[in-house]
PDB file of C-alpha atoms and ligand atoms in Angstrom:
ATOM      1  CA  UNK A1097     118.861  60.417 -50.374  1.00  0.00           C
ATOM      2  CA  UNK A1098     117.703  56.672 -50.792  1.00  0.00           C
ATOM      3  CA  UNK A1099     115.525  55.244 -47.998  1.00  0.00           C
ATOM      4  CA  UNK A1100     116.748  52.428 -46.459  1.00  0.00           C
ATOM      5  CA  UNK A1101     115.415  49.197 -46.547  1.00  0.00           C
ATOM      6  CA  UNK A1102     112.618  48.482 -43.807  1.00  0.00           C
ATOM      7  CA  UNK A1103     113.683  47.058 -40.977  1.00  0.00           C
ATOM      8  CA  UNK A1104     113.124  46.849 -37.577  1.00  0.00           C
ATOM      9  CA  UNK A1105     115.386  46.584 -34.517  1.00  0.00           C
ATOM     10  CA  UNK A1106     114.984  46.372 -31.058  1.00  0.00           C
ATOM     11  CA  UNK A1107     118.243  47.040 -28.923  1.00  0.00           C
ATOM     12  CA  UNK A1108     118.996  45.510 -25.838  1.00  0.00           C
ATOM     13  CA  UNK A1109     115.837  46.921 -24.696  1.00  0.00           C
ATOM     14  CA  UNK A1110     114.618  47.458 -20.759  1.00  0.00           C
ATOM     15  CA  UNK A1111     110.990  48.767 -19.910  1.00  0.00           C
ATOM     16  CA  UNK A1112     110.096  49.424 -16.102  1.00  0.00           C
ATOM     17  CA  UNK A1113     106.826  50.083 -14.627  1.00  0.00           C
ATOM     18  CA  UNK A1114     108.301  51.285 -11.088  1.00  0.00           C
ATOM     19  CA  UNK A1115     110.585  48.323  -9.381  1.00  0.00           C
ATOM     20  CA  UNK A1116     109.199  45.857 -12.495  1.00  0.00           C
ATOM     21  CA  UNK A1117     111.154  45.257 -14.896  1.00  0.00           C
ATOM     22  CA  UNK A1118     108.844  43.886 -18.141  1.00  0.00           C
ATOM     23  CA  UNK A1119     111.553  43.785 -20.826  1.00  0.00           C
ATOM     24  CA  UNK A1120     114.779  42.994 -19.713  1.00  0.00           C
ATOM     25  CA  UNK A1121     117.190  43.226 -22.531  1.00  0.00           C
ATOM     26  CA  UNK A1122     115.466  42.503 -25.572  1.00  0.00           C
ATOM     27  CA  UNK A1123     117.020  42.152 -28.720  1.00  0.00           C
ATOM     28  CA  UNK A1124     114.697  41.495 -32.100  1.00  0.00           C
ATOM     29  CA  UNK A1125     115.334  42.509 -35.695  1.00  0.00           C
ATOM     30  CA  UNK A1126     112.809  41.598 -38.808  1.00  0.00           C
ATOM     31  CA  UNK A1127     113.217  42.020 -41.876  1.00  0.00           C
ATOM     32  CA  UNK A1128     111.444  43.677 -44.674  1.00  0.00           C
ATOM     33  CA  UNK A1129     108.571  41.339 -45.721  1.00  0.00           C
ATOM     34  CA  UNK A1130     109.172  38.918 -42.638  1.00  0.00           C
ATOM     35  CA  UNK A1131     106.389  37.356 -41.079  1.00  0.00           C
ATOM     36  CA  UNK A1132     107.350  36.601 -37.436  1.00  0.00           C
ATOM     37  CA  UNK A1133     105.000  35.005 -34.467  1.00  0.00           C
ATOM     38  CA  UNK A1134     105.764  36.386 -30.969  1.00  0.00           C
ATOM     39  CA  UNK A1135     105.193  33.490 -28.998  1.00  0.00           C
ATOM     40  CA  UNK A1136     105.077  33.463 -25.063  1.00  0.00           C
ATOM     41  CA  UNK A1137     103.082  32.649 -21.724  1.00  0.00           C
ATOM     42  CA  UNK A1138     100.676  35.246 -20.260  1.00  0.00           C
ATOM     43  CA  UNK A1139     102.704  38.088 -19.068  1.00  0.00           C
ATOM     44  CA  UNK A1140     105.820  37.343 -20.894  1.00  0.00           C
ATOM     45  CA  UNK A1141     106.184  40.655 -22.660  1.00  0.00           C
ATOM     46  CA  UNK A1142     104.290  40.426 -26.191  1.00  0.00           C
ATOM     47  CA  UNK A1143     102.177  43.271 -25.821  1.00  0.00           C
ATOM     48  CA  UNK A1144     104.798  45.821 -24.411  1.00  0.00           C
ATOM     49  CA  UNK A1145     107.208  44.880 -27.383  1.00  0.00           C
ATOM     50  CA  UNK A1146     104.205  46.239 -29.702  1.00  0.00           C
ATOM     51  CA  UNK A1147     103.867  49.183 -27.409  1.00  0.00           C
ATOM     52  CA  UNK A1148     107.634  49.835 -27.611  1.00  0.00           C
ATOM     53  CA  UNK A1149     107.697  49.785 -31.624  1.00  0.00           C
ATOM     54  CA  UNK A1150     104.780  51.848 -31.660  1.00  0.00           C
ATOM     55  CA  UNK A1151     106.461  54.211 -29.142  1.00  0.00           C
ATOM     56  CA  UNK A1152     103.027  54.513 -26.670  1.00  0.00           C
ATOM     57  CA  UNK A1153     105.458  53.394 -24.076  1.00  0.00           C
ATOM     58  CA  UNK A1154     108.830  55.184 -23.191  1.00  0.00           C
ATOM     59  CA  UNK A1155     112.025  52.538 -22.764  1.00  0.00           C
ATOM     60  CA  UNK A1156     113.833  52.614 -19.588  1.00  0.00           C
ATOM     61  CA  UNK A1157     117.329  52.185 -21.764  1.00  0.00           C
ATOM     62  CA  UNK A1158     117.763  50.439 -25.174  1.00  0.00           C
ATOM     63  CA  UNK A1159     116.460  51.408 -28.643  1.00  0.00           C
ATOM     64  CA  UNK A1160     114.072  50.795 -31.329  1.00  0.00           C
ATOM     65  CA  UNK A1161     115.409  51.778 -35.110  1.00  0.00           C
ATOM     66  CA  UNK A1162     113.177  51.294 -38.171  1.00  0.00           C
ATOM     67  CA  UNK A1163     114.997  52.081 -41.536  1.00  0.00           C
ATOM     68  CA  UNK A1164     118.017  53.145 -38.997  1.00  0.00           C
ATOM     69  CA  UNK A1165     116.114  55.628 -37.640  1.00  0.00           C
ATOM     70  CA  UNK A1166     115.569  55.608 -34.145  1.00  0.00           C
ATOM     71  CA  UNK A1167     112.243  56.079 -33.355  1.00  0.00           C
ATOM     72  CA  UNK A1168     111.857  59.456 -31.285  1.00  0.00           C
ATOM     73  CA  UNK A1169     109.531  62.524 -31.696  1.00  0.00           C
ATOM     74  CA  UNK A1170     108.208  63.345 -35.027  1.00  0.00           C
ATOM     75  CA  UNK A1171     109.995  59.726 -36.664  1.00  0.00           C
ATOM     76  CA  UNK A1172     107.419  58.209 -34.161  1.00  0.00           C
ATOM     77  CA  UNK A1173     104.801  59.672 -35.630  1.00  0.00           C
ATOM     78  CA  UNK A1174     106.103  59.120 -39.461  1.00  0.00           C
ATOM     79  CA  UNK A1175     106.245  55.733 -38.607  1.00  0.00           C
ATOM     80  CA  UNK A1176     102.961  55.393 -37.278  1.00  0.00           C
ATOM     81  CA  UNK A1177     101.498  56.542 -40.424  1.00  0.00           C
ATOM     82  CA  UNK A1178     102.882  53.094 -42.096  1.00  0.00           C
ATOM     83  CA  UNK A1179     101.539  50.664 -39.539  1.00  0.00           C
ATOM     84  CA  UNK A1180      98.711  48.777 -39.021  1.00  0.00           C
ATOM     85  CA  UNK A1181      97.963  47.732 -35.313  1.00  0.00           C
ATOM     86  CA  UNK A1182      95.729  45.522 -33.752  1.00  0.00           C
ATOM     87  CA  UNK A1183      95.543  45.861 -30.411  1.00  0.00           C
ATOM     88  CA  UNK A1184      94.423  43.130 -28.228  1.00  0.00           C
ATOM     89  CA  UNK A1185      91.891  44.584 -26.085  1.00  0.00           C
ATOM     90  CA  UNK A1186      89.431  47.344 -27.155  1.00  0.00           C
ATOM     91  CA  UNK A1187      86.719  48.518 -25.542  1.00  0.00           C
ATOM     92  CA  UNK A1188      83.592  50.866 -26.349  1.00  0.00           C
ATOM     93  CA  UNK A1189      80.692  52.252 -24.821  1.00  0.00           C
ATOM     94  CA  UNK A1190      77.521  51.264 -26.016  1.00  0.00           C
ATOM     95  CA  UNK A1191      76.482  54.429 -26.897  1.00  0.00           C
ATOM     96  CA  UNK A1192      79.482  55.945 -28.480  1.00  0.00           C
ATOM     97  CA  UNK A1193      78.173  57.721 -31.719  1.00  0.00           C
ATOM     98  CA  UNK A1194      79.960  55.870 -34.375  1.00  0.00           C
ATOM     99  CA  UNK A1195      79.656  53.269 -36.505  1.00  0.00           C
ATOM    100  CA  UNK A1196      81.473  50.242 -37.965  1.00  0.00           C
ATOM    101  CA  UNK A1197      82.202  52.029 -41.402  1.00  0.00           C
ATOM    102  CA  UNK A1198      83.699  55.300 -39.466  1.00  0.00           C
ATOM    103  CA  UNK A1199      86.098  52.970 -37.267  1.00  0.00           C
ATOM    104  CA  UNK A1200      87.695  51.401 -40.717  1.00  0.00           C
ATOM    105  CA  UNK A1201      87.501  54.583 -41.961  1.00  0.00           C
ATOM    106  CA  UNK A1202      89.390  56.253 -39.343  1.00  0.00           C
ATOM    107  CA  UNK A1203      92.186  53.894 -41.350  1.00  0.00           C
ATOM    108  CA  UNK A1204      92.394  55.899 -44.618  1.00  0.00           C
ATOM    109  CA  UNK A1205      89.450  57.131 -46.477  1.00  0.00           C
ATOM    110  CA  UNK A1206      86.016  55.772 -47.042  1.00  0.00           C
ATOM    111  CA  UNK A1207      86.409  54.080 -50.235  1.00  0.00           C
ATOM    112  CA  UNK A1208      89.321  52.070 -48.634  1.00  0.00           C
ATOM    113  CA  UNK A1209      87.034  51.194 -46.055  1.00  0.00           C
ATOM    114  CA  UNK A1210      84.503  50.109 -47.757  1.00  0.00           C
ATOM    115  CA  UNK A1211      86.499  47.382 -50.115  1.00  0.00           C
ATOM    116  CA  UNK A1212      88.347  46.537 -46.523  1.00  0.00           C
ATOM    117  CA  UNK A1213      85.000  46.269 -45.052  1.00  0.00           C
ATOM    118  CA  UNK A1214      83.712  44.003 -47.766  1.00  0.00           C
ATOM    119  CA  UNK A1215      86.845  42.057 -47.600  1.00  0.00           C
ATOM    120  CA  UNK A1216      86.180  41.211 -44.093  1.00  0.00           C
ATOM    121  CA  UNK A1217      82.547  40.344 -45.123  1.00  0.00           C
ATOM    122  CA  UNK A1218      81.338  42.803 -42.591  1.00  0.00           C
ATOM    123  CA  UNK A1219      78.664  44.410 -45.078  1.00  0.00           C
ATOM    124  CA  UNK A1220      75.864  43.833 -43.003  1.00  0.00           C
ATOM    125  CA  UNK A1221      76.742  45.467 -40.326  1.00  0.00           C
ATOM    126  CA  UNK A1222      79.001  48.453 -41.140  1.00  0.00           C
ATOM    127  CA  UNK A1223      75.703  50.418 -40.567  1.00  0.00           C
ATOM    128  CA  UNK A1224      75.571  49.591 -37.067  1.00  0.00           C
ATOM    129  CA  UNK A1225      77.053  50.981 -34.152  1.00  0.00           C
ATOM    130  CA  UNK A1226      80.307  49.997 -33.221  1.00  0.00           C
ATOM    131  CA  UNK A1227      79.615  49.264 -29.673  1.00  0.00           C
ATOM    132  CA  UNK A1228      76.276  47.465 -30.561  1.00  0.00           C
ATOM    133  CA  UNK A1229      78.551  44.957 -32.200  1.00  0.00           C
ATOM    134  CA  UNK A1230      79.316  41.178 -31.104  1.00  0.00           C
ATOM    135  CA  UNK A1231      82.987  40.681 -30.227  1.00  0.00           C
ATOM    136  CA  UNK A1232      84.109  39.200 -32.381  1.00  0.00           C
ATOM    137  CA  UNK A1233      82.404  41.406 -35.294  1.00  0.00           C
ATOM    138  CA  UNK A1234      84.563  44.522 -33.567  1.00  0.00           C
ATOM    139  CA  UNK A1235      87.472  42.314 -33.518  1.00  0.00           C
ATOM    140  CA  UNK A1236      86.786  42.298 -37.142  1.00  0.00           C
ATOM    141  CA  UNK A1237      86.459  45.625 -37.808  1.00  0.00           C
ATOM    142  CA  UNK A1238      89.681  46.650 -35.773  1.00  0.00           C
ATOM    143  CA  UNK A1239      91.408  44.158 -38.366  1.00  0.00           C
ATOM    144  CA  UNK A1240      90.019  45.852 -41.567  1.00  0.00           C
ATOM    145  CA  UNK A1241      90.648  49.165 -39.778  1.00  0.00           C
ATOM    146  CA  UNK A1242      94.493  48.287 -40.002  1.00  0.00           C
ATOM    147  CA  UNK A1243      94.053  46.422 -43.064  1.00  0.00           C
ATOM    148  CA  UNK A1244      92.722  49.668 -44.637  1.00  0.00           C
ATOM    149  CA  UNK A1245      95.830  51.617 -44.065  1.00  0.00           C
ATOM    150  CA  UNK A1246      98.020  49.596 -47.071  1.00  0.00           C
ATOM    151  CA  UNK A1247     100.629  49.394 -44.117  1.00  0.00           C
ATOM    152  CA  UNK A1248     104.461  48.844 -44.454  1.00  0.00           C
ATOM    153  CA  UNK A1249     104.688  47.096 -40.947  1.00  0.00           C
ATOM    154  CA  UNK A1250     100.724  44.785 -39.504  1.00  0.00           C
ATOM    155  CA  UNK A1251     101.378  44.526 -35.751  1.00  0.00           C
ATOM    156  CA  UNK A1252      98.828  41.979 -34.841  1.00  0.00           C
ATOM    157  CA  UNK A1253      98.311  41.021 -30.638  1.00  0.00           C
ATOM    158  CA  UNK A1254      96.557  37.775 -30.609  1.00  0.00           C
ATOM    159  CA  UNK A1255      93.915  38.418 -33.192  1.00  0.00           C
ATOM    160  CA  UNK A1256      92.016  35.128 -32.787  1.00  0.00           C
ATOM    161  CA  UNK A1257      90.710  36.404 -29.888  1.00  0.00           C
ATOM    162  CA  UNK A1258      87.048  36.769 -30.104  1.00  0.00           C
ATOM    163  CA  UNK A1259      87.171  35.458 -33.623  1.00  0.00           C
ATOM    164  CA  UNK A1260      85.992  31.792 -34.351  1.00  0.00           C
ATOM    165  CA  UNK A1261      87.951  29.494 -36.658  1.00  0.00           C
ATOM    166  CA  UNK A1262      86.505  30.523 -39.979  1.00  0.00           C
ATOM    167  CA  UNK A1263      86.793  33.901 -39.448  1.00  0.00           C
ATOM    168  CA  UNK A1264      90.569  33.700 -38.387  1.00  0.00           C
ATOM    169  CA  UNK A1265      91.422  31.648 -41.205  1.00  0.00           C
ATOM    170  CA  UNK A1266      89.660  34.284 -43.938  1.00  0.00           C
ATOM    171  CA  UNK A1267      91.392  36.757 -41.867  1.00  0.00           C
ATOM    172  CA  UNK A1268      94.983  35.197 -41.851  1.00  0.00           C
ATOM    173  CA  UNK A1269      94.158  34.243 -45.329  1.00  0.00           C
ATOM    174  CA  UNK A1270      93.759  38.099 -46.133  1.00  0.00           C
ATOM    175  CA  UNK A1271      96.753  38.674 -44.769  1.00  0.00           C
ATOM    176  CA  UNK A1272      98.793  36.836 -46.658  1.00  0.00           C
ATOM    177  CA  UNK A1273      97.245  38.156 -49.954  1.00  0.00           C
ATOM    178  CA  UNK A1274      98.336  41.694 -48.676  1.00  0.00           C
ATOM    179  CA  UNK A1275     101.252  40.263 -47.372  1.00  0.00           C
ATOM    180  CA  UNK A1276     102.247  39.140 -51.084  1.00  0.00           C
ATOM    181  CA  UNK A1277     101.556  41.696 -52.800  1.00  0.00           C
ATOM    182  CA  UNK A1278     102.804  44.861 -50.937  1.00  0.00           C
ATOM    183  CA  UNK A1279     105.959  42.918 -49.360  1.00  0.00           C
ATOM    184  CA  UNK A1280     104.283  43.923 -45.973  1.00  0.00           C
ATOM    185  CA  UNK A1281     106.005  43.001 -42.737  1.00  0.00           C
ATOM    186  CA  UNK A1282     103.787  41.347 -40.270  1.00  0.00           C
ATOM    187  CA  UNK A1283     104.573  40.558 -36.425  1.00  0.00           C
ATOM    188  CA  UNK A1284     102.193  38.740 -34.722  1.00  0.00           C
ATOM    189  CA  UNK A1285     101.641  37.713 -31.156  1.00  0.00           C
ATOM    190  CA  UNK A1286     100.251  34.699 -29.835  1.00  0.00           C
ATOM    191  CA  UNK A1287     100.409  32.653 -26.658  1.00  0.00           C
ATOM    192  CA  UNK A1288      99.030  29.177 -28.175  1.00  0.00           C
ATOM    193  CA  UNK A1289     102.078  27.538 -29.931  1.00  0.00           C
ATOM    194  CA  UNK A1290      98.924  26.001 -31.890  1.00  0.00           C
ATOM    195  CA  UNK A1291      97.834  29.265 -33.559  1.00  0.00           C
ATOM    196  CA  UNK A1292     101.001  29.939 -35.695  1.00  0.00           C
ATOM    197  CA  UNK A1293      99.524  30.699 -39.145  1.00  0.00           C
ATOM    198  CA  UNK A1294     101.094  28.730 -41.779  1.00  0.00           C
ATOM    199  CA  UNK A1295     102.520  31.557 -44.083  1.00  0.00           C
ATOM    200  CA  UNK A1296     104.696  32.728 -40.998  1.00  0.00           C
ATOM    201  CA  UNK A1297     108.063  31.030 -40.857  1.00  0.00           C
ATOM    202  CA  UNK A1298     110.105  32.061 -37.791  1.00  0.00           C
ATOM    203  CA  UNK A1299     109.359  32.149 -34.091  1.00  0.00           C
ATOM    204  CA  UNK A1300     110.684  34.523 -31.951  1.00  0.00           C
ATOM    205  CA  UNK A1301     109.664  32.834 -28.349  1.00  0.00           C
ATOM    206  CA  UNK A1302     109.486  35.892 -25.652  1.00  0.00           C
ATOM    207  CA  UNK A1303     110.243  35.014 -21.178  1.00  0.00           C
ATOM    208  CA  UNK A1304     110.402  37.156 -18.876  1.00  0.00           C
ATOM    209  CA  UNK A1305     110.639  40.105 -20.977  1.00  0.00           C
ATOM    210  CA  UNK A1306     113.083  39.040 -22.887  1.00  0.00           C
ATOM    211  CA  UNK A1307     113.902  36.539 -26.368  1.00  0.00           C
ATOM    212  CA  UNK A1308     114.687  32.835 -24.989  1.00  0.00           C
ATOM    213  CA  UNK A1309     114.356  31.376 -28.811  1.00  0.00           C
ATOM    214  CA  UNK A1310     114.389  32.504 -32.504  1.00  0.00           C
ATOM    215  CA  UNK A1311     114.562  30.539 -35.237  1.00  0.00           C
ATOM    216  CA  UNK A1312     112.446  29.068 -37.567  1.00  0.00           C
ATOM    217  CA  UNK A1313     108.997  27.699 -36.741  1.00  0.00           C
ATOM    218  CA  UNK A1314     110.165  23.513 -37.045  1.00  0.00           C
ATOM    219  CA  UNK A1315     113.201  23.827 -35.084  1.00  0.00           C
ATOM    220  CA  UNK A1316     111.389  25.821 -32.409  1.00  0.00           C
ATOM    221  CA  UNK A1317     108.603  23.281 -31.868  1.00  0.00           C
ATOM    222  CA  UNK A1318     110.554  20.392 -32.625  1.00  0.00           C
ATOM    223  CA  UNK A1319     113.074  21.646 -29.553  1.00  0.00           C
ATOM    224  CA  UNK A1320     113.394  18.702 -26.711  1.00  0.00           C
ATOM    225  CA  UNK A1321     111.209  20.181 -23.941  1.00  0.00           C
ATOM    226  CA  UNK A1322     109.982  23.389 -25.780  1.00  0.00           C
ATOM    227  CA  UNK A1323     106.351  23.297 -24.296  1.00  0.00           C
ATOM    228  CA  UNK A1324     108.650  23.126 -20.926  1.00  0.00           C
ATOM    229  CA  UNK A1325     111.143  25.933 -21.777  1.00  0.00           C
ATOM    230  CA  UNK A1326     108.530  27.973 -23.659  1.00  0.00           C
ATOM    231  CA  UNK A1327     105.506  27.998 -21.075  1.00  0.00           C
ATOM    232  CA  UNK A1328     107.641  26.353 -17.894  1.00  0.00           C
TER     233      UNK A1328
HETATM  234  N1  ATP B 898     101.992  49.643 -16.585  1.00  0.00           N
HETATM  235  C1  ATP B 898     102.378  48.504 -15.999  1.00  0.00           C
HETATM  236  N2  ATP B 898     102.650  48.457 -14.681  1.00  0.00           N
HETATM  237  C2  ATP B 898     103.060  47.328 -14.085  1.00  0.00           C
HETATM  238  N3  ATP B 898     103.220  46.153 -14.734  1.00  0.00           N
HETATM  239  C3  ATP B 898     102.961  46.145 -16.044  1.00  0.00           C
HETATM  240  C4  ATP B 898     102.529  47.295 -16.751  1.00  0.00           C
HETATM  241  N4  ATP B 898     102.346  46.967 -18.056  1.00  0.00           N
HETATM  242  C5  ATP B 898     102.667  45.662 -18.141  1.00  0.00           C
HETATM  243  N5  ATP B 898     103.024  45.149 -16.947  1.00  0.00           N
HETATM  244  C6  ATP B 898     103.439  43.776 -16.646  1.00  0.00           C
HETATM  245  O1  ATP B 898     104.403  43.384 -17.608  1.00  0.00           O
HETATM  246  C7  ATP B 898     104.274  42.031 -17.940  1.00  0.00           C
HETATM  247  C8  ATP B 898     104.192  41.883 -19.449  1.00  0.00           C
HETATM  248  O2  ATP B 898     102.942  42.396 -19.914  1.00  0.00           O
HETATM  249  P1  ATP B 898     102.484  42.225 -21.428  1.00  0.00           P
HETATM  250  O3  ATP B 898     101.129  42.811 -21.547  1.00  0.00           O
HETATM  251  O4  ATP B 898     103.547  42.746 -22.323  1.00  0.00           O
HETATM  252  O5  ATP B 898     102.434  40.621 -21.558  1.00  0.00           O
HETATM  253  P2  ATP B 898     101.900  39.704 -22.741  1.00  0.00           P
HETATM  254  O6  ATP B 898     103.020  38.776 -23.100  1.00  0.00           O
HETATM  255  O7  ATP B 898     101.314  40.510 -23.810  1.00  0.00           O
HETATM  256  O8  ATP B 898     100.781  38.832 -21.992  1.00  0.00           O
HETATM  257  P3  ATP B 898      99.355  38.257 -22.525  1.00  0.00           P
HETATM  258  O9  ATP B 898      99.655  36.959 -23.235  1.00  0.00           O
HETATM  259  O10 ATP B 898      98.610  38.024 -21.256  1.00  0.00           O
HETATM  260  O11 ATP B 898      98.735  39.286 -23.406  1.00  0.00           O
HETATM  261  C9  ATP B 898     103.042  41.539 -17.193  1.00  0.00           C
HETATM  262  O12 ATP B 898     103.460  40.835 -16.057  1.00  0.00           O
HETATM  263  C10 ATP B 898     102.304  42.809 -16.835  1.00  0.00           C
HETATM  264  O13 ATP B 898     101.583  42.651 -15.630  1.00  0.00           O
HETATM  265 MG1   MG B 899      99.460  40.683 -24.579  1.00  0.00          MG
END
């Protein structure tokens, strides 16, 4: 049986935590080989839409279908297997006994994490301890942890943070290389309407848990009053 194309879609999706409702209704599809920006306030939603895809979180109604598969039980996991996330907080202990190399590792194998490690220019400290690592160094290492999987899908949740400007470009900039050459699907989020990488075309803008504005990135920030409607 032929696979389908990749593609994801989210289904008039609700989550709750108790009374709250976070996402109320959403509706997204991408593409195969899209590169999308989630862009919204604190709070809006970005970071549960990852969880939803990656199924850590249960919905309260609606779907998520990759391929036209929705994603349940053991297609969960499957899917997992294919994506590359960066989450946007991670924390460590100190004195948790493993290094830089093992967390990219942890990715795919070691030779994989090596090049990825390279890549990131993180040679001289893969030796290190992860948690004796600066911020934005782990930040870093998350990044070439996902990078290392050759994933289908990159779910990236504001991965400037902790990075500074040089390192976010060669980052984005690796990105894009991968993004070229294995037709990889990246969504990213961010909540700074300035930190839209260039390569990524459409904006999907997320409110109160649910998609206000989609289109591409021009006619998004060009809209009358979009700082207003997007952050208001
Ligand atoms: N387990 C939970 N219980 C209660 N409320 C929750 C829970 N998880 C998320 N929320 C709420 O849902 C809303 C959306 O959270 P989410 O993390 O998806 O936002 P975000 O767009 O990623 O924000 P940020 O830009 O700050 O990362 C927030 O108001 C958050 O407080
Ligand atoms: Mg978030």
């Amino acid at each position: 049986m032929a696979t389908k194309p990749l593609e994801i879609e989210i289904k008039n999706l609700f989550v709750k935590a108790g009374k709250t409702t976070i996402l109320n209704g959403l509706f997204l599809k991408v593409k195969k080989g899209e590169f999308i920006t989630l862009l919204g306030r604190n709070g809006s939603g970005k970071t549960t839409v990852f969880k939803s895809i990656l199924g850590i979180i249960k919905p309260f109604s609606g779907s998520v279908i990759i391929s036209g598969t929705a994603m349940t039980g053991a297609a969960v996991r499957a899917m997992r297997l294919k994506t590359g996330y960066v989450p946007q907080y991670f924390s460590s202990e100190n004195d948790f006994p493993i290094t830089a190399l093992d967390v990219i590792a942890m990715g795919k194998n070691k030779k994989q994490a090596i090049k990825w490690a390279g890549e990131m220019k993180l040679g001289a400290v893969v030796h290190k301890p992860f948690g004796a690592l600066s911020g934005g160094e782990k930040q870093k290492v998350l990044l070439a942890m996902a990078l290392s999987r050759e994933p289908e899908i990159l779910l990236l949740d504001e991965p400037n943070l902790n990075l500074d400007m040089k390192a976010y470009g060669d980052f984005m900039a690796l990105v894009e290389k991968m993004k070229a050459s294995l037709n990889l699907t990246v969504i990213h989020a961010t909540h700074l309407a300035g930190h839209i990488p260039k390569s990524c075309k459409r904006i999907v803008v997320v409110k109160g848990g649910r998609i206000i504005m989609d289109g591409p990135k021009d006619t998004i920030l060009k809209t009358k009053n979009s700082g207003e409607i997007i952050y208001g």
